[in-house]
mmCIF file of C-alpha atoms and ligand atoms in Angstrom:
data_model
loop_
_atom_site.group_PDB
_atom_site.id
_atom_site.type_symbol
_atom_site.label_atom_id
_atom_site.label_comp_id
_atom_site.label_asym_id
_atom_site.label_seq_id
_atom_site.Cartn_x
_atom_site.Cartn_y
_atom_site.Cartn_z
ATOM 1 C CA UNK D 1 29.520 -9.856 -20.097
ATOM 2 C CA UNK D 2 29.023 -8.783 -16.497
ATOM 3 C CA UNK D 3 30.257 -11.048 -13.740
ATOM 4 C CA UNK D 4 27.431 -11.641 -11.315
ATOM 5 C CA UNK D 5 28.396 -12.214 -7.677
ATOM 6 C CA UNK D 6 25.214 -11.130 -5.908
ATOM 7 C CA UNK D 7 23.340 -14.411 -5.596
ATOM 8 C CA UNK D 8 21.932 -13.623 -2.148
ATOM 9 C CA UNK D 9 20.003 -10.795 -3.826
ATOM 10 C CA UNK D 10 18.676 -13.022 -6.596
ATOM 11 C CA UNK D 11 19.673 -15.992 -8.738
ATOM 12 C CA UNK D 12 19.176 -16.606 -12.451
ATOM 13 C CA UNK D 13 16.298 -18.913 -13.354
ATOM 14 C CA UNK D 14 17.690 -22.385 -14.057
ATOM 15 C CA UNK D 15 16.976 -23.272 -17.722
ATOM 16 C CA UNK D 16 15.226 -26.478 -16.569
ATOM 17 C CA UNK D 17 12.972 -24.354 -14.347
ATOM 18 C CA UNK D 18 12.236 -22.039 -17.256
ATOM 19 C CA UNK D 19 11.324 -25.007 -19.481
ATOM 20 C CA UNK D 20 9.003 -26.379 -16.806
ATOM 21 C CA UNK D 21 7.232 -23.009 -16.545
ATOM 22 C CA UNK D 22 6.767 -22.301 -20.262
ATOM 23 C CA UNK D 23 3.667 -24.457 -20.931
ATOM 24 C CA UNK D 24 1.773 -22.554 -18.223
ATOM 25 C CA UNK D 25 2.185 -19.308 -20.142
ATOM 26 C CA UNK D 26 1.090 -20.944 -23.394
ATOM 27 C CA UNK D 27 -1.225 -23.910 -23.915
ATOM 28 C CA UNK D 28 -1.823 -24.705 -20.216
ATOM 29 C CA UNK D 29 -3.108 -21.267 -19.261
ATOM 30 C CA UNK D 30 -6.177 -22.541 -17.420
ATOM 31 C CA UNK D 31 -7.327 -21.219 -14.075
ATOM 32 C CA UNK D 32 -6.563 -23.894 -11.444
ATOM 33 C CA UNK D 33 -9.920 -23.115 -9.843
ATOM 34 C CA UNK D 34 -11.922 -23.955 -12.973
ATOM 35 C CA UNK D 35 -13.678 -27.314 -12.952
ATOM 36 C CA UNK D 36 -12.942 -28.165 -16.614
ATOM 37 C CA UNK D 37 -9.983 -30.102 -17.981
ATOM 38 C CA UNK D 38 -7.745 -27.061 -18.520
ATOM 39 C CA UNK D 39 -8.307 -26.046 -14.922
ATOM 40 C CA UNK D 40 -7.492 -29.560 -13.735
ATOM 41 C CA UNK D 41 -4.126 -29.499 -15.527
ATOM 42 C CA UNK D 42 -3.181 -26.270 -13.753
ATOM 43 C CA UNK D 43 -4.438 -27.632 -10.420
ATOM 44 C CA UNK D 44 -2.338 -30.778 -10.796
ATOM 45 C CA UNK D 45 0.718 -28.645 -11.602
ATOM 46 C CA UNK D 46 0.225 -26.675 -8.374
ATOM 47 C CA UNK D 47 -0.242 -29.864 -6.357
ATOM 48 C CA UNK D 48 2.986 -31.258 -7.784
ATOM 49 C CA UNK D 49 4.888 -28.044 -6.991
ATOM 50 C CA UNK D 50 3.523 -28.099 -3.450
ATOM 51 C CA UNK D 51 4.890 -31.603 -2.981
ATOM 52 C CA UNK D 52 8.270 -30.551 -4.419
ATOM 53 C CA UNK D 53 8.584 -27.581 -2.042
ATOM 54 C CA UNK D 54 7.442 -29.775 0.869
ATOM 55 C CA UNK D 55 10.136 -32.332 0.023
ATOM 56 C CA UNK D 56 12.858 -29.667 0.049
ATOM 57 C CA UNK D 57 12.157 -28.882 3.700
ATOM 58 C CA UNK D 58 10.800 -32.296 4.724
ATOM 59 C CA UNK D 59 7.302 -31.333 5.752
ATOM 60 C CA UNK D 60 3.770 -32.459 4.912
ATOM 61 C CA UNK D 61 2.646 -30.771 1.682
ATOM 62 C CA UNK D 62 -0.539 -29.624 3.444
ATOM 63 C CA UNK D 63 1.648 -27.116 5.319
ATOM 64 C CA UNK D 64 2.954 -25.396 2.179
ATOM 65 C CA UNK D 65 1.048 -22.191 1.420
ATOM 66 C CA UNK D 66 2.126 -20.382 -1.743
ATOM 67 C CA UNK D 67 2.558 -16.605 -1.655
ATOM 68 C CA UNK D 68 4.016 -14.030 -4.061
ATOM 69 C CA UNK D 69 7.220 -13.558 -2.035
ATOM 70 C CA UNK D 70 8.915 -14.387 1.228
ATOM 71 C CA UNK D 71 8.032 -10.861 2.325
ATOM 72 C CA UNK D 72 4.347 -11.727 1.995
ATOM 73 C CA UNK D 73 4.925 -15.017 3.828
ATOM 74 C CA UNK D 74 6.643 -13.216 6.724
ATOM 75 C CA UNK D 75 3.899 -10.584 6.919
ATOM 76 C CA UNK D 76 1.235 -13.296 6.962
ATOM 77 C CA UNK D 77 3.057 -15.152 9.741
ATOM 78 C CA UNK D 78 3.455 -12.031 11.898
ATOM 79 C CA UNK D 79 -0.193 -11.085 11.336
ATOM 80 C CA UNK D 80 -1.356 -14.612 12.133
ATOM 81 C CA UNK D 81 0.604 -14.778 15.383
ATOM 82 C CA UNK D 82 -0.792 -11.373 16.347
ATOM 83 C CA UNK D 83 -4.385 -12.384 15.612
ATOM 84 C CA UNK D 84 -4.069 -15.742 17.398
ATOM 85 C CA UNK D 85 -2.165 -14.505 20.470
ATOM 86 C CA UNK D 86 -3.430 -15.034 23.985
ATOM 87 C CA UNK D 87 -4.745 -12.083 25.995
ATOM 88 C CA UNK D 88 -1.435 -11.338 27.699
ATOM 89 C CA UNK D 89 0.564 -11.363 24.429
ATOM 90 C CA UNK D 90 1.935 -7.908 23.670
ATOM 91 C CA UNK D 91 5.557 -8.485 22.664
ATOM 92 C CA UNK D 92 7.444 -9.758 19.611
ATOM 93 C CA UNK D 93 11.113 -10.758 19.892
ATOM 94 C CA UNK D 94 13.353 -10.487 16.813
ATOM 95 C CA UNK D 95 17.121 -10.667 16.379
ATOM 96 C CA UNK D 96 19.001 -7.484 15.520
ATOM 97 C CA UNK D 97 20.054 -8.858 12.129
ATOM 98 C CA UNK D 98 16.708 -9.889 10.633
ATOM 99 C CA UNK D 99 15.754 -8.874 7.109
ATOM 100 C CA UNK D 100 13.633 -5.733 6.667
ATOM 101 C CA UNK D 101 10.640 -7.959 5.874
ATOM 102 C CA UNK D 102 10.634 -9.225 9.474
ATOM 103 C CA UNK D 103 11.474 -5.880 11.117
ATOM 104 C CA UNK D 104 8.844 -3.957 9.228
ATOM 105 C CA UNK D 105 6.137 -6.602 9.629
ATOM 106 C CA UNK D 106 6.770 -6.604 13.398
ATOM 107 C CA UNK D 107 6.974 -2.809 13.609
ATOM 108 C CA UNK D 108 3.669 -2.620 11.773
ATOM 109 C CA UNK D 109 2.095 -3.978 14.965
ATOM 110 C CA UNK D 110 3.394 -1.114 17.104
ATOM 111 C CA UNK D 111 0.315 0.911 16.226
ATOM 112 C CA UNK D 112 -1.723 -1.784 18.004
ATOM 113 C CA UNK D 113 0.357 -1.323 21.163
ATOM 114 C CA UNK D 114 2.756 -4.200 20.493
ATOM 115 C CA UNK D 115 6.402 -3.904 21.642
ATOM 116 C CA UNK D 116 9.148 -5.136 19.365
ATOM 117 C CA UNK D 117 12.168 -6.327 21.351
ATOM 118 C CA UNK D 118 15.451 -6.713 19.499
ATOM 119 C CA UNK D 119 17.946 -9.334 20.658
ATOM 120 C CA UNK D 120 21.614 -8.500 20.025
ATOM 121 C CA UNK D 121 24.103 -10.813 18.312
ATOM 122 C CA UNK D 122 27.761 -11.446 19.165
ATOM 123 C CA UNK D 123 30.651 -9.779 17.335
ATOM 124 C CA UNK D 124 31.025 -12.961 15.292
ATOM 125 C CA UNK D 125 27.402 -12.556 14.169
ATOM 126 C CA UNK D 126 26.260 -15.618 16.096
ATOM 127 C CA UNK D 127 23.247 -15.783 18.380
ATOM 128 C CA UNK D 128 23.645 -16.700 22.043
ATOM 129 C CA UNK D 129 20.658 -18.809 23.030
ATOM 130 C CA UNK D 130 20.863 -17.541 26.631
ATOM 131 C CA UNK D 131 20.504 -13.958 25.434
ATOM 132 C CA UNK D 132 17.383 -14.975 23.531
ATOM 133 C CA UNK D 133 16.081 -16.845 26.585
ATOM 134 C CA UNK D 134 16.382 -13.673 28.706
ATOM 135 C CA UNK D 135 14.218 -11.739 26.241
ATOM 136 C CA UNK D 136 11.442 -14.315 26.377
ATOM 137 C CA UNK D 137 9.174 -12.869 29.005
ATOM 138 C CA UNK D 138 5.681 -14.305 29.578
ATOM 139 C CA UNK D 139 4.022 -11.718 27.341
ATOM 140 C CA UNK D 140 5.919 -12.710 24.151
ATOM 141 C CA UNK D 141 3.566 -14.028 21.470
ATOM 142 C CA UNK D 142 6.080 -14.457 18.632
ATOM 143 C CA UNK D 143 9.821 -14.990 18.234
ATOM 144 C CA UNK D 144 11.402 -14.385 14.804
ATOM 145 C CA UNK D 145 14.886 -15.763 14.131
ATOM 146 C CA UNK D 146 16.369 -16.159 10.670
ATOM 147 C CA UNK D 147 18.040 -19.418 9.715
ATOM 148 C CA UNK D 148 20.957 -17.838 7.830
ATOM 149 C CA UNK D 149 21.857 -14.198 7.448
ATOM 150 C CA UNK D 150 21.629 -12.677 3.978
ATOM 151 C CA UNK D 151 24.593 -10.307 4.472
ATOM 152 C CA UNK D 152 27.136 -12.466 6.312
ATOM 153 C CA UNK D 153 25.836 -16.002 5.729
ATOM 154 C CA UNK D 154 26.064 -16.638 9.498
ATOM 155 C CA UNK D 155 23.842 -19.590 10.452
ATOM 156 C CA UNK D 156 21.767 -19.455 13.640
ATOM 157 C CA UNK D 157 21.182 -22.470 15.955
ATOM 158 C CA UNK D 158 17.593 -23.042 14.878
ATOM 159 C CA UNK D 159 17.305 -26.426 16.618
ATOM 160 C CA UNK D 160 18.089 -24.793 20.002
ATOM 161 C CA UNK D 161 15.854 -21.789 19.252
ATOM 162 C CA UNK D 162 12.962 -24.075 18.283
ATOM 163 C CA UNK D 163 13.376 -26.185 21.428
ATOM 164 C CA UNK D 164 13.398 -23.054 23.585
ATOM 165 C CA UNK D 165 10.257 -21.647 21.951
ATOM 166 C CA UNK D 166 8.490 -24.967 22.160
ATOM 167 C CA UNK D 167 9.382 -25.304 25.895
ATOM 168 C CA UNK D 168 7.872 -21.863 26.488
ATOM 169 C CA UNK D 169 4.896 -22.461 24.185
ATOM 170 C CA UNK D 170 5.777 -19.428 22.025
ATOM 171 C CA UNK D 171 5.247 -19.523 18.228
ATOM 172 C CA UNK D 172 8.480 -19.248 16.232
ATOM 173 C CA UNK D 173 8.887 -17.689 12.778
ATOM 174 C CA UNK D 174 12.009 -18.731 10.888
ATOM 175 C CA UNK D 175 13.056 -16.776 7.807
ATOM 176 C CA UNK D 176 14.725 -19.573 5.844
ATOM 177 C CA UNK D 177 15.070 -17.596 2.614
ATOM 178 C CA UNK D 178 18.862 -17.887 2.401
ATOM 179 C CA UNK D 179 19.036 -21.309 4.038
ATOM 180 C CA UNK D 180 16.668 -23.243 1.771
ATOM 181 C CA UNK D 181 18.574 -25.318 -0.743
ATOM 182 C CA UNK D 182 21.853 -24.521 1.011
ATOM 183 C CA UNK D 183 21.346 -26.230 4.384
ATOM 184 C CA UNK D 184 19.553 -29.445 5.282
ATOM 185 C CA UNK D 185 16.146 -28.418 6.519
ATOM 186 C CA UNK D 186 14.158 -31.084 8.342
ATOM 187 C CA UNK D 187 11.023 -29.278 9.427
ATOM 188 C CA UNK D 188 9.177 -32.501 10.215
ATOM 189 C CA UNK D 189 11.489 -32.982 13.193
ATOM 190 C CA UNK D 190 11.569 -29.350 14.338
ATOM 191 C CA UNK D 191 8.945 -27.529 16.441
ATOM 192 C CA UNK D 192 8.708 -24.395 14.261
ATOM 193 C CA UNK D 193 5.381 -22.620 13.715
ATOM 194 C CA UNK D 194 6.138 -20.597 10.562
ATOM 195 C CA UNK D 195 8.882 -20.773 7.931
ATOM 196 C CA UNK D 196 9.259 -18.330 5.028
ATOM 197 C CA UNK D 197 10.799 -19.363 1.696
ATOM 198 C CA UNK D 198 11.529 -17.509 -1.540
ATOM 199 C CA UNK D 199 11.782 -18.978 -5.033
ATOM 200 C CA UNK D 200 14.151 -16.452 -6.605
ATOM 201 C CA UNK D 201 16.976 -17.217 -4.160
ATOM 202 C CA UNK D 202 17.175 -20.812 -5.358
ATOM 203 C CA UNK D 203 17.183 -20.463 -9.161
ATOM 204 C CA UNK D 204 13.403 -20.158 -9.411
ATOM 205 C CA UNK D 205 11.390 -17.189 -10.700
ATOM 206 C CA UNK D 206 10.598 -13.999 -8.824
ATOM 207 C CA UNK D 207 7.013 -13.711 -7.626
ATOM 208 C CA UNK D 208 7.098 -17.060 -5.812
ATOM 209 C CA UNK D 209 7.269 -17.598 -2.076
ATOM 210 C CA UNK D 210 5.836 -19.921 0.523
ATOM 211 C CA UNK D 211 4.716 -19.793 4.101
ATOM 212 C CA UNK D 212 5.145 -23.170 5.748
ATOM 213 C CA UNK D 213 2.758 -23.573 8.654
ATOM 214 C CA UNK D 214 -0.145 -25.697 9.813
ATOM 215 C CA UNK D 215 -3.487 -24.581 8.329
ATOM 216 C CA UNK D 216 -4.850 -23.607 11.744
ATOM 217 C CA UNK D 217 -1.850 -21.382 12.499
ATOM 218 C CA UNK D 218 -2.554 -19.080 9.539
ATOM 219 C CA UNK D 219 -4.911 -16.107 9.456
ATOM 220 C CA UNK D 220 -5.134 -14.767 5.891
ATOM 221 C CA UNK D 221 -3.850 -11.327 4.997
ATOM 222 C CA UNK D 222 -5.445 -11.534 1.570
ATOM 223 C CA UNK D 223 -9.103 -12.550 1.518
ATOM 224 C CA UNK D 224 -11.346 -13.281 -1.452
ATOM 225 C CA UNK D 225 -12.067 -16.404 -3.465
ATOM 226 C CA UNK D 226 -10.613 -18.783 -0.896
ATOM 227 C CA UNK D 227 -7.604 -20.073 -2.855
ATOM 228 C CA UNK D 228 -4.817 -21.845 -0.959
ATOM 229 C CA UNK D 229 -7.395 -23.391 1.351
ATOM 230 C CA UNK D 230 -8.696 -19.914 2.210
ATOM 231 C CA UNK D 231 -5.294 -18.891 3.548
ATOM 232 C CA UNK D 232 -4.285 -16.702 0.596
ATOM 233 C CA UNK D 233 -6.927 -15.671 -1.884
ATOM 234 C CA UNK D 234 -6.256 -14.623 -5.477
ATOM 235 C CA UNK D 235 -5.842 -16.745 -8.602
ATOM 236 C CA UNK D 236 -2.562 -18.580 -8.281
ATOM 237 C CA UNK D 237 0.466 -17.545 -10.358
ATOM 238 C CA UNK D 238 0.634 -21.036 -11.832
ATOM 239 C CA UNK D 239 3.843 -20.584 -13.849
ATOM 240 C CA UNK D 240 5.706 -19.097 -10.858
ATOM 241 C CA UNK D 241 4.452 -21.856 -8.573
ATOM 242 C CA UNK D 242 5.535 -24.520 -11.078
ATOM 243 C CA UNK D 243 8.948 -22.837 -11.391
ATOM 244 C CA UNK D 244 9.336 -22.663 -7.629
ATOM 245 C CA UNK D 245 8.490 -26.362 -7.371
ATOM 246 C CA UNK D 246 11.017 -27.358 -10.034
ATOM 247 C CA UNK D 247 13.682 -25.134 -8.447
ATOM 248 C CA UNK D 248 12.998 -26.756 -5.063
ATOM 249 C CA UNK D 249 13.323 -30.207 -6.625
ATOM 250 C CA UNK D 250 16.657 -29.309 -8.236
ATOM 251 C CA UNK D 251 17.922 -27.714 -5.014
ATOM 252 C CA UNK D 252 17.136 -30.904 -3.118
ATOM 253 C CA UNK D 253 18.918 -33.098 -5.629
ATOM 254 C CA UNK D 254 21.865 -30.819 -6.402
ATOM 255 C CA UNK D 255 22.206 -28.768 -3.206
ATOM 256 C CA UNK D 256 25.227 -30.613 -1.824
ATOM 257 C CA UNK D 257 27.113 -30.390 -5.093
ATOM 258 C CA UNK D 258 26.359 -26.652 -5.287
ATOM 259 C CA UNK D 259 27.624 -26.144 -1.745
ATOM 260 C CA UNK D 260 30.906 -27.901 -2.475
ATOM 261 C CA UNK D 261 31.421 -25.711 -5.544
ATOM 262 C CA UNK D 262 30.584 -22.410 -3.815
ATOM 263 C CA UNK D 263 32.678 -23.225 -0.765
ATOM 264 C CA UNK D 264 35.762 -23.815 -2.919
ATOM 265 C CA UNK D 265 35.207 -20.521 -4.745
ATOM 266 C CA UNK D 266 34.437 -18.548 -1.598
ATOM 267 C CA UNK D 267 37.443 -19.889 0.314
ATOM 268 C CA UNK D 268 39.808 -19.268 -2.594
ATOM 269 C CA UNK D 269 38.473 -15.720 -2.924
ATOM 270 C CA UNK D 270 38.825 -14.895 0.786
ATOM 271 C CA UNK D 271 42.336 -16.364 1.001
ATOM 272 C CA UNK D 272 43.595 -14.427 -1.994
ATOM 273 C CA UNK D 273 41.841 -11.217 -0.955
ATOM 274 C CA UNK D 274 43.341 -11.240 2.527
ATOM 275 C CA UNK D 275 46.789 -11.736 0.983
ATOM 276 C CA UNK D 276 46.343 -9.053 -1.652
ATOM 277 C CA UNK D 277 44.610 -6.211 0.207
ATOM 278 C CA UNK D 278 45.861 -4.815 3.501
ATOM 279 C CA UNK D 279 43.520 -3.866 6.339
ATOM 280 C CA UNK D 280 40.567 -5.992 5.338
ATOM 281 C CA UNK D 281 38.788 -8.851 7.057
ATOM 282 C CA UNK D 282 35.817 -11.194 6.790
ATOM 283 C CA UNK D 283 32.732 -10.631 8.943
ATOM 284 C CA UNK D 284 31.413 -13.757 10.626
ATOM 285 C CA UNK D 285 34.516 -15.794 9.736
ATOM 286 C CA UNK D 286 34.566 -17.450 13.192
ATOM 287 C CA UNK D 287 30.911 -18.488 13.004
ATOM 288 C CA UNK D 288 29.223 -21.254 11.020
ATOM 289 C CA UNK D 289 28.416 -19.692 7.658
ATOM 290 C CA UNK D 290 26.649 -20.504 4.400
ATOM 291 C CA UNK D 291 29.225 -21.751 1.923
ATOM 292 C CA UNK D 292 28.555 -19.042 -0.659
ATOM 293 C CA UNK D 293 28.676 -15.762 1.277
ATOM 294 C CA UNK D 294 31.558 -13.356 1.987
ATOM 295 C CA UNK D 295 31.037 -10.157 3.938
ATOM 296 C CA UNK D 296 34.204 -8.105 3.671
ATOM 297 C CA UNK D 297 35.180 -4.944 5.507
ATOM 298 C CA UNK D 298 37.936 -2.935 3.812
ATOM 299 C CA UNK D 299 39.202 -0.137 6.006
ATOM 300 C CA UNK D 300 39.238 3.320 4.481
ATOM 301 C CA UNK D 301 37.043 2.229 1.549
ATOM 302 C CA UNK D 302 33.409 3.276 1.295
ATOM 303 C CA UNK D 303 31.299 0.226 0.420
ATOM 304 C CA UNK D 304 28.879 2.092 -1.849
ATOM 305 C CA UNK D 305 31.739 3.699 -3.783
ATOM 306 C CA UNK D 306 33.442 0.320 -4.155
ATOM 307 C CA UNK D 307 30.256 -1.329 -5.430
ATOM 308 C CA UNK D 308 29.884 1.532 -7.940
ATOM 309 C CA UNK D 309 33.466 1.215 -9.207
ATOM 310 C CA UNK D 310 33.182 -2.537 -9.607
ATOM 311 C CA UNK D 311 29.875 -2.090 -11.399
ATOM 312 C CA UNK D 312 31.638 0.169 -13.898
ATOM 313 C CA UNK D 313 34.085 -2.716 -14.460
ATOM 314 C CA UNK D 314 31.184 -5.123 -15.099
ATOM 315 C CA UNK D 315 31.276 -6.826 -11.702
ATOM 316 C CA UNK D 316 28.053 -7.043 -9.646
ATOM 317 C CA UNK D 317 28.383 -7.225 -5.860
ATOM 318 C CA UNK D 318 26.459 -5.349 -3.158
ATOM 319 C CA UNK D 319 26.750 -3.562 0.144
ATOM 320 C CA UNK D 320 24.129 -5.700 1.857
ATOM 321 C CA UNK D 321 20.484 -6.465 1.459
ATOM 322 C CA UNK D 322 19.065 -5.600 -1.939
ATOM 323 C CA UNK D 323 16.237 -3.495 -0.595
ATOM 324 C CA UNK D 324 18.775 -1.112 0.916
ATOM 325 C CA UNK D 325 21.231 -1.134 -1.949
ATOM 326 C CA UNK D 326 19.952 2.103 -3.484
ATOM 327 C CA UNK D 327 20.197 4.087 -0.283
ATOM 328 C CA UNK D 328 23.053 5.185 1.938
ATOM 329 C CA UNK D 329 21.811 3.416 5.064
ATOM 330 C CA UNK D 330 24.817 1.460 6.367
ATOM 331 C CA UNK D 331 24.399 -2.245 7.005
ATOM 332 C CA UNK D 332 22.319 -2.803 10.167
ATOM 333 C CA UNK D 333 23.822 -6.289 10.335
ATOM 334 C CA UNK D 334 27.432 -5.115 10.628
ATOM 335 C CA UNK D 335 26.297 -2.360 12.983
ATOM 336 C CA UNK D 336 24.610 -4.954 15.214
ATOM 337 C CA UNK D 337 27.706 -7.189 15.153
ATOM 338 C CA UNK D 338 30.372 -4.569 15.767
ATOM 339 C CA UNK D 339 28.646 -1.386 16.970
ATOM 340 C CA UNK D 340 30.773 0.504 14.453
ATOM 341 C CA UNK D 341 28.994 2.820 12.035
ATOM 342 C CA UNK D 342 32.248 3.326 10.142
ATOM 343 C CA UNK D 343 32.735 -0.394 9.718
ATOM 344 C CA UNK D 344 29.152 -0.765 8.541
ATOM 345 C CA UNK D 345 29.823 1.731 5.726
ATOM 346 C CA UNK D 346 33.086 -0.015 4.770
ATOM 347 C CA UNK D 347 31.545 -3.418 4.124
ATOM 348 C CA UNK D 348 30.583 -5.201 0.912
ATOM 349 C CA UNK D 349 28.983 -8.569 0.246
ATOM 350 C CA UNK D 350 30.060 -11.072 -2.377
ATOM 351 C CA UNK D 351 27.669 -14.010 -2.794
ATOM 352 C CA UNK D 352 28.727 -16.877 -5.039
ATOM 353 C CA UNK D 353 26.863 -19.472 -7.069
ATOM 354 C CA UNK D 354 27.935 -22.882 -8.360
ATOM 355 C CA UNK D 355 27.668 -21.184 -11.758
ATOM 356 C CA UNK D 356 30.673 -18.929 -11.003
ATOM 357 C CA UNK D 357 34.154 -19.986 -12.064
ATOM 358 C CA UNK D 358 37.740 -19.517 -10.884
ATOM 359 C CA UNK D 359 38.134 -17.023 -13.743
ATOM 360 C CA UNK D 360 35.341 -14.894 -12.219
ATOM 361 C CA UNK D 361 37.313 -14.754 -8.980
ATOM 362 C CA UNK D 362 40.466 -13.655 -10.789
ATOM 363 C CA UNK D 363 38.551 -10.818 -12.445
ATOM 364 C CA UNK D 364 36.902 -9.857 -9.151
ATOM 365 C CA UNK D 365 40.224 -9.789 -7.317
ATOM 366 C CA UNK D 366 41.852 -7.699 -10.040
ATOM 367 C CA UNK D 367 38.903 -5.278 -9.960
ATOM 368 C CA UNK D 368 38.923 -5.083 -6.175
ATOM 369 C CA UNK D 369 42.646 -4.351 -5.982
ATOM 370 C CA UNK D 370 42.332 -1.620 -8.598
ATOM 371 C CA UNK D 371 39.242 -0.020 -7.017
ATOM 372 C CA UNK D 372 40.565 -0.214 -3.447
ATOM 373 C CA UNK D 373 43.851 1.409 -4.472
ATOM 374 C CA UNK D 374 41.986 4.208 -6.300
ATOM 375 C CA UNK D 375 39.550 4.837 -3.427
ATOM 376 C CA UNK D 376 42.279 4.814 -0.798
ATOM 377 C CA UNK D 377 44.434 7.152 -2.892
ATOM 378 C CA UNK D 378 41.509 9.596 -3.268
ATOM 379 C CA UNK D 379 40.986 9.897 0.500
HETATM 380 N N1 PLP X 401 14.497 -12.675 4.040
HETATM 381 C C1 PLP X 401 15.780 -12.707 3.637
HETATM 382 C C2 PLP X 401 16.823 -13.238 4.565
HETATM 383 C C3 PLP X 401 16.125 -12.250 2.374
HETATM 384 O O1 PLP X 401 17.412 -12.275 1.990
HETATM 385 C C4 PLP X 401 15.108 -11.749 1.525
HETATM 386 C C5 PLP X 401 15.452 -11.183 0.210
HETATM 387 O O2 PLP X 401 16.482 -10.521 0.052
HETATM 388 C C6 PLP X 401 13.783 -11.761 1.976
HETATM 389 C C7 PLP X 401 13.519 -12.221 3.244
HETATM 390 C C8 PLP X 401 12.652 -11.275 1.113
HETATM 391 O O3 PLP X 401 12.387 -12.228 0.071
HETATM 392 P P1 PLP X 401 11.449 -11.851 -1.159
HETATM 393 O O4 PLP X 401 12.297 -11.150 -2.147
HETATM 394 O O5 PLP X 401 10.952 -13.180 -1.680
HETATM 395 O O6 PLP X 401 10.341 -11.038 -0.639
#
């Protein structure tokens, strides 16, 4: 059995989530937009899931708009801000470590004459609010700052970012994909315009995402039958929505317990690794981090080769974000933090779950020592 340590790429569906979804593939297959009884059952299931997702992030359920992924949510937010901008708006500000979903959605506006300004991060991976402030010229119509980084787990000061954007009257998009279920998110008390969430990062199914935002802040990307209050047309993926809702409920109830478990595993792993392998260190160790994420640079060891060797031993880790894992592009996150291309190619990510055990760490450490020795010897 493979040992899975890539939970920032995706998580297994919780069996309770799976059970909650099953009826909507079988007897409760109705279209939630149909007026008959079968349709009403599906509609009620979506309403319940909307309330569950709203509760996870402490927001009114009327602000939860279901999408097929966080990528779609981010694209809708960027498009909305673009369409609703004032006449002088011609600039988007993003941090240098955002996910490709944010970068590419913003860059997609360049063909309309929009500038995308990238704000650097510190060597520790943290974001200096004064650096962000300097980038916020009067023509900025959207700021995008992630809540927690998918490669390093570094957490950004969203409260301060939100206050700054609100002072300046600039819409803020927060990619909370890795933060949801792992950090306390109180959106009701935070002036944020858009928040993107993904179901499959919190033990829900793939094909489920949400854009949190007030109805008037959203301009639909997908138009048609007027589902989701006209903000995202297309017959709802009822089973995925139900699964997302159940996963959000479980994350709210069990999130703290999960964090305690992953932190113990992650800390034990990092301590033993640093003792066992020379010339390696943890990226973002000085910053506030998610409890489950380890970004490790091992000098003289190519990250892609290491991931491949561990895979052959039945251990799944990654070199960074999943969408880049099949290419040789070095981590843009490590590059932004350190400016070192070499370091960016010598980095791997291990992301734990509460489902992992101490035995998994022993196997990982044994595999790492073996693979690192082999790769260093082959240099
Ligand atoms: N944002 C972050 C920080 C992510 O880690 C991911 C997925 O890796 C996404 C956005 C995209 O999420 P989805 O797979 O739901 O499109």
